[in-house]
Short mmCIF file of C-alpha atoms in Angstrom, two decimals:
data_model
loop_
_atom_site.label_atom_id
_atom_site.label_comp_id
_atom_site.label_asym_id
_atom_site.label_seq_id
_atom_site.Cartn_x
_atom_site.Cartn_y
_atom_site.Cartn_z
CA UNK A 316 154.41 -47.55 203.36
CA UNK A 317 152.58 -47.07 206.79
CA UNK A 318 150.72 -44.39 205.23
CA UNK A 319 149.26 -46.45 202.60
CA UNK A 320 148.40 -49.40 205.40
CA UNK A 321 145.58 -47.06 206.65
CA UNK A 322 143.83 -47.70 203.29
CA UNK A 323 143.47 -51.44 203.70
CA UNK A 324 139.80 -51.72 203.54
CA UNK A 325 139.34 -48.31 202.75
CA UNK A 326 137.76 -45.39 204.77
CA UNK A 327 134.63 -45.77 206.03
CA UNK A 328 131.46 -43.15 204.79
CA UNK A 329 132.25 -41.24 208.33
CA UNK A 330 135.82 -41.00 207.99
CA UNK A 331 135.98 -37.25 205.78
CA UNK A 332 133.36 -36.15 207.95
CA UNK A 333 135.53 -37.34 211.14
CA UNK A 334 138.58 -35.53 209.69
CA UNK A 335 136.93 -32.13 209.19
CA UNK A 336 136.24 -32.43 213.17
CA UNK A 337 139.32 -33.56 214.37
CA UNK A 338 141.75 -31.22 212.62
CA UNK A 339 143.16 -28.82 214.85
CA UNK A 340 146.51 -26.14 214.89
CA UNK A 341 149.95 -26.90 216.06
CA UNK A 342 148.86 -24.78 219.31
CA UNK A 343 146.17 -27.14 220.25
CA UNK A 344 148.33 -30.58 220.54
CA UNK A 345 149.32 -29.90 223.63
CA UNK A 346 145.58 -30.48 224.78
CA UNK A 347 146.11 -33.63 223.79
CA UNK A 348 149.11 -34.66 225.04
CA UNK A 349 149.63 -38.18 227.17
CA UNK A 350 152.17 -40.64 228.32
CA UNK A 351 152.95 -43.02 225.50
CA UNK A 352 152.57 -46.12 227.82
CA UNK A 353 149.01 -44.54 228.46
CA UNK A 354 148.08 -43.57 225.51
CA UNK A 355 148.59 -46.87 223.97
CA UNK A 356 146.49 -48.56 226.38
CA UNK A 357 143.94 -46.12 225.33
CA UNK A 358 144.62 -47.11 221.67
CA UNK A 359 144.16 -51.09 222.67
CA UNK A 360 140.98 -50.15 224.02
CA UNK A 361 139.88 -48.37 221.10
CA UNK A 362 138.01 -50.42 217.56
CA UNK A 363 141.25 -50.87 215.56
CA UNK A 364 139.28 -48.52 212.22
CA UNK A 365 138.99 -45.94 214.87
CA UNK A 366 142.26 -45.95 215.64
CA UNK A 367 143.20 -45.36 211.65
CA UNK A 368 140.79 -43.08 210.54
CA UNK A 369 139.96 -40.93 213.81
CA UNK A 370 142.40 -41.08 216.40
CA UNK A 371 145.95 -41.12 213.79
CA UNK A 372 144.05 -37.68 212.90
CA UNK A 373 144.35 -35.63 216.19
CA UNK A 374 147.47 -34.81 216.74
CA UNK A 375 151.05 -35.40 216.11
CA UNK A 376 151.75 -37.65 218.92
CA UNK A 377 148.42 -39.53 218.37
CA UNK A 378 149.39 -39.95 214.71
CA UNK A 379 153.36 -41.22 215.83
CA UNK A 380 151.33 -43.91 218.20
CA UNK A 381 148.57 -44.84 215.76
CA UNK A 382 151.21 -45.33 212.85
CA UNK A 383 153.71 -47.33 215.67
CA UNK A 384 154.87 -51.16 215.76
CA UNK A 385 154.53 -51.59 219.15
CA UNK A 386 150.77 -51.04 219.41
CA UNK A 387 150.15 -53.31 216.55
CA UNK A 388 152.39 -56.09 217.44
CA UNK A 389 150.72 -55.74 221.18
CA UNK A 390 147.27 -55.84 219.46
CA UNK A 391 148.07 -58.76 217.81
CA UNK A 392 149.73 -60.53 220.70
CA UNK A 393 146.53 -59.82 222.52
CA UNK A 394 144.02 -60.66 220.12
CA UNK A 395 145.76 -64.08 219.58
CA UNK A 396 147.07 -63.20 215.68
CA UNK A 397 150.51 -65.20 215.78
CA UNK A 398 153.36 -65.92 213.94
CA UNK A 399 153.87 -69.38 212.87
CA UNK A 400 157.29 -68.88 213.29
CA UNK A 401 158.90 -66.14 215.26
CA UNK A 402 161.86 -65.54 213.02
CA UNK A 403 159.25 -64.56 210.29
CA UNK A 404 158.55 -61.11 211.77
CA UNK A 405 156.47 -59.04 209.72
CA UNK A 406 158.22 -56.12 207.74
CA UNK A 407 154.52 -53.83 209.00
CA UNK A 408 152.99 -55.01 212.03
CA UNK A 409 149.73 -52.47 211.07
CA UNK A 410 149.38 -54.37 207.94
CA UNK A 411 149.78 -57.60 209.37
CA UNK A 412 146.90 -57.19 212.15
CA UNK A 413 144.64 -56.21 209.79
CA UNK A 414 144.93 -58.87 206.99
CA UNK A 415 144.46 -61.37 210.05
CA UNK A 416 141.74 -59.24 211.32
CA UNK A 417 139.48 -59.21 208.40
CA UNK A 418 140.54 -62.50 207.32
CA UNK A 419 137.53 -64.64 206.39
CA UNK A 420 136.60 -67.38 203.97
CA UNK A 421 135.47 -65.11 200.70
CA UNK A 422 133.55 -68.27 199.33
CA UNK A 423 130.26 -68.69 200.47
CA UNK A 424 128.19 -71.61 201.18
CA UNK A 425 131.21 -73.97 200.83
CA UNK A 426 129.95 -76.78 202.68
CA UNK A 427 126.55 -77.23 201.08
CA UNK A 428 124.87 -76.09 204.15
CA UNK A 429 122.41 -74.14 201.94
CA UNK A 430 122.22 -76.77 199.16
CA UNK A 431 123.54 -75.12 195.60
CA UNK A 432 123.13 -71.69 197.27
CA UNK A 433 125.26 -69.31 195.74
CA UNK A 434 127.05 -71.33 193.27
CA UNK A 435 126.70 -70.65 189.37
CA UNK A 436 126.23 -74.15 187.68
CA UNK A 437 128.56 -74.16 184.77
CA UNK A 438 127.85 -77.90 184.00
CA UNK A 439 124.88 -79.48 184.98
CA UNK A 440 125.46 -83.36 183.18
CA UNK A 441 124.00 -87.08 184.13
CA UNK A 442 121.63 -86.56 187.21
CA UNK A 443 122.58 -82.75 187.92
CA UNK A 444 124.46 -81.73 191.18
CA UNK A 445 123.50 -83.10 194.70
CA UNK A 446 124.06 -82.38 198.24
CA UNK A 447 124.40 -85.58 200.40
CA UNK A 448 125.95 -85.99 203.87
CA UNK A 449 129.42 -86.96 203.85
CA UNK A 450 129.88 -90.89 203.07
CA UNK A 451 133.57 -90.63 204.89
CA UNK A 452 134.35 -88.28 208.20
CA UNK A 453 136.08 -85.16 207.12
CA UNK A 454 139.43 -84.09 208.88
CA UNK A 455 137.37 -81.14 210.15
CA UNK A 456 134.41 -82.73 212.18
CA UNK A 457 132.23 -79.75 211.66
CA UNK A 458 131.70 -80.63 207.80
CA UNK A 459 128.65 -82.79 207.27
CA UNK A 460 127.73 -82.49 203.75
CA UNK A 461 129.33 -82.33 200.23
CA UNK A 462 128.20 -81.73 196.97
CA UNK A 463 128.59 -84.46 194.55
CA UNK A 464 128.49 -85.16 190.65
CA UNK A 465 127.13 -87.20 188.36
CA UNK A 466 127.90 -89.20 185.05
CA UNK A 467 128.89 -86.60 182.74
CA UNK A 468 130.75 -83.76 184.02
CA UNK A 469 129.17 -81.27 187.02
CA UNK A 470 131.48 -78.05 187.42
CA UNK A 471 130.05 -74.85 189.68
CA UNK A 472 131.47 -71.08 189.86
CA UNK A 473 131.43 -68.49 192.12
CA UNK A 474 133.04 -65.06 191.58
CA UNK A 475 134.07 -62.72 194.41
CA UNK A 476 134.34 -59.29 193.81
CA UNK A 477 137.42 -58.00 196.00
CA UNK A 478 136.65 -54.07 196.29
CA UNK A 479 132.83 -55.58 197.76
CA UNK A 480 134.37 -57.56 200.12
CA UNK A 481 136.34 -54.88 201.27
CA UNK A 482 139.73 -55.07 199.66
CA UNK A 483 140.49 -51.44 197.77
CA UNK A 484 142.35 -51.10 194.70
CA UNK A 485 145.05 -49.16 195.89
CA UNK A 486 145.95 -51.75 198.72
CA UNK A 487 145.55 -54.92 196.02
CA UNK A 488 147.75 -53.37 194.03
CA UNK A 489 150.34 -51.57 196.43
CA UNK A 490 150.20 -55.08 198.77
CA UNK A 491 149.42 -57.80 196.59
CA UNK A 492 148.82 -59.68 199.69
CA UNK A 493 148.93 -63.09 199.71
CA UNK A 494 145.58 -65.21 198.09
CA UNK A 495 145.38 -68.75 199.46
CA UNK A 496 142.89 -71.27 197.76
CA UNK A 497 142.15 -74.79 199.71
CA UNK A 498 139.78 -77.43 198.54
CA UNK A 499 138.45 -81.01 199.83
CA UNK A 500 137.64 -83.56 197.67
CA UNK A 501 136.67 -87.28 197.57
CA UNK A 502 136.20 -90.52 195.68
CA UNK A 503 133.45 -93.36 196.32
CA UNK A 504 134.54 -96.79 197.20
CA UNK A 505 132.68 -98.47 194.35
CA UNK A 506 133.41 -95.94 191.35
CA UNK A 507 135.86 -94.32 189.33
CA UNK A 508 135.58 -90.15 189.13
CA UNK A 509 137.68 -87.49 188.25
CA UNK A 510 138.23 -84.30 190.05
CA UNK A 511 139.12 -80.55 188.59
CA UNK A 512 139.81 -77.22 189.91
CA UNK A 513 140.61 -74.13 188.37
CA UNK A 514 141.27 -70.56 190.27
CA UNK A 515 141.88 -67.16 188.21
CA UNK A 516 142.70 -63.77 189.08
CA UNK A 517 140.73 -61.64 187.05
CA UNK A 518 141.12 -57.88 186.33
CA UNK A 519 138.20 -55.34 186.31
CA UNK A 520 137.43 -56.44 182.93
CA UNK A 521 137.47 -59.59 184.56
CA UNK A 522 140.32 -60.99 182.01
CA UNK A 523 142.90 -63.91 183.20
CA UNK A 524 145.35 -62.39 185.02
CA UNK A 525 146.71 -65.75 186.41
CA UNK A 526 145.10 -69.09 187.32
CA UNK A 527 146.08 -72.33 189.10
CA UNK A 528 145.12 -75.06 187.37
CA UNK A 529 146.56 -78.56 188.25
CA UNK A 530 145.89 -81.58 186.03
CA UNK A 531 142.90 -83.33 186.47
CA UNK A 532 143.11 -86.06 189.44
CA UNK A 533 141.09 -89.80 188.14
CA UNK A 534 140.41 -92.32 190.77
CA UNK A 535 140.03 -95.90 190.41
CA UNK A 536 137.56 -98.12 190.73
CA UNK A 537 137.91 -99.80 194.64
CA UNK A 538 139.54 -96.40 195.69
CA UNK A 539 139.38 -95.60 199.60
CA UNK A 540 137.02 -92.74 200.37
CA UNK A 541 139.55 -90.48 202.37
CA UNK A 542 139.34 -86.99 201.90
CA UNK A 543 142.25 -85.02 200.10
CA UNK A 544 143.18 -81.58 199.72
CA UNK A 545 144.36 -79.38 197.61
CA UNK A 546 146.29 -75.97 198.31
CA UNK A 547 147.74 -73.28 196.50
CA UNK A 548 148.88 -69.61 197.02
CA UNK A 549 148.93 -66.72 194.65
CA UNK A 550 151.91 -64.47 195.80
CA UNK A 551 153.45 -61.85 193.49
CA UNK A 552 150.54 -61.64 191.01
CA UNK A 553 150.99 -58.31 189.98
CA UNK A 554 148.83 -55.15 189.96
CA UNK A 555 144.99 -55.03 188.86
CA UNK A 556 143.30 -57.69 190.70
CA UNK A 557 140.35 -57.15 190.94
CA UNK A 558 138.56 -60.53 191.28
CA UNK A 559 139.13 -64.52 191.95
CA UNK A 560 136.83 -66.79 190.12
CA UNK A 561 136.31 -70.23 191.44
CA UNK A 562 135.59 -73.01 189.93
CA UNK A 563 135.75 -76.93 190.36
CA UNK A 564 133.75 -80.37 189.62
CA UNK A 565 134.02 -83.49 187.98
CA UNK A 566 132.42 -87.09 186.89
CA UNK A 567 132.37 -90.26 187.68
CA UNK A 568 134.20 -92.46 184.80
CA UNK A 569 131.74 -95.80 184.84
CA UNK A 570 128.76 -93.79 183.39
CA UNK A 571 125.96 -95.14 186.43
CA UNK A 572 123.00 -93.36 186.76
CA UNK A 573 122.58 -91.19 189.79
CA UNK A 574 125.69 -89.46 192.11
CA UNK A 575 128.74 -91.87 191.92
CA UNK A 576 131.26 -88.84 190.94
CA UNK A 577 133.52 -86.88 192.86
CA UNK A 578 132.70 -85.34 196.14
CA UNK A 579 133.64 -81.55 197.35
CA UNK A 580 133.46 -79.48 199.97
CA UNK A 581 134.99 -76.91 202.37
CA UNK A 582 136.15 -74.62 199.93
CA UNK A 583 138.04 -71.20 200.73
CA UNK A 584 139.62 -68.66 198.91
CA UNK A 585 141.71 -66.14 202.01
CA UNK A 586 143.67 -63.15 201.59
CA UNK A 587 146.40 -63.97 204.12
CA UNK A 588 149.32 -62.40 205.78
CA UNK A 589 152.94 -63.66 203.95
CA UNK A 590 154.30 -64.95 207.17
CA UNK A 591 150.98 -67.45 207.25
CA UNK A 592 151.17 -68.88 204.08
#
């Protein structure tokens, strides 16, 4: 299993040329010999790719230390990666540092920073999409604008590609780590709107593998404008994910000219450790 860990993100372009020049005979490993305790300072010191695709290539011992639970579950300590609860251990602490290392928010432009940037417009009805600032405060105080619909129904796409972004075949399909979706949304004051979502996990022929897909939420007229969210995690999808598709929107329900539907923002799509979600 530790083996396969090294091919998380996959090797990077230098990584055959870095094994041709680090492979040496049982005589030489001596040279290389060093205190454990020593050696995995040395190996906290060192860029954690390094560490799996150079230094796990030298020798025995360096291989025993690169491949060990102590390093990783130090690195994490130090990096600040922790357990939400310490009873949840990890089964590979390896594995586990590097899902929360290259852990990122896969969407992007989810705040309307960059106006429609990025999104595919699936529906475009009434008055098209807008971006406004946010009529309510969100929870998170760094969010300042939304996108918001219209009178007939506004839905936008994006599609991340998972092997782009870094996440192999073999490891999505060996790992089938954890995919967590979260979305914002919110009603006016003054009008009725509805709200959709709808997440899939797409093979490479980009076919439904499985999709989340709650009912649609309606508001009421005279509705406070609190932000809500909505969560979900895909765990034990199955082998041959190869991409999410994203894709939410709405209306408002009174039919008035101009942007009185549904509002979202701060989107994310995350492939997350187990003992985080």
């Amino acid at each position: 299993m530790k083996r396969k860990a090294v091919v998380i993100m996959g090797a990077s372009p230098s990584s055959q040329s870095a094994s041709k020049r680090t492979s040496f005979s049982a005589s030489d490993e001596d040279c290389f010999s060093v205190p454990l305790d020593i050696l995995e300072e040395i190996f906290l010191n060192v860029p954690p790719d390094d560490v799996v695709h150079v230094c796990r290539l030298v020798c025995h011992q360096w291989k025993e230390e690169a491949d060990s639970e102590s390093l990783w579950r130090e690195r994490c300590r130090r990096e600040g990666y922790r357990l939400r609860a310490a009873s949840k251990a990890p089964k590979d602490w390896r594995l586990f540092y590097f899902l929360c290392h290259k852990r990122r928010n896969l969407l992007m432009n989810p705040r309307a920073e960059e106006n429609m940037k990025n999104w595919e417009i699936l529906q475009n009805g009434g008055d098209n999409w807008k971006v406004e600032e946010v009529m309510a405060p969100h929870p998170n105080q760094t969010v300042r604008k939304n996108f918001v619909t219209s009178y007939r129904t506004c839905t936008k796409s994006q599609l991340i590609d998972l092997e782009s972004e870094g996440y192999n075949r073999m490891f999505m399909d060996d790992y089938q780590p954890n995919i967590k979706i979260t979305d914002w949304y919110a009603p006016r004051h003054d009008c009725g709107c509805e709200y959709q979502i709808e997440v899939e996990l797409l093979n490479q022929k980009k076919e439904t593998i499985v999709k989340f897909a709650p009912e649609t939420v309606y508001f009421e007229q005279w509705s406070d404008r609190k932000w809500r969210q909505v969560t979900h995690v895909f765990r034990n999808y199955g082998p041959g994910v190869r991409y999410i598709r994203f894709t939410h929107g709405g209306k408002d329900t009174q039919f008035w000219a101009g942007w009185y539907g549904i509002r979202v923002t701060d989107s994310s799509v995350e492939i997350c450790p187990a003992t985080d979600t």
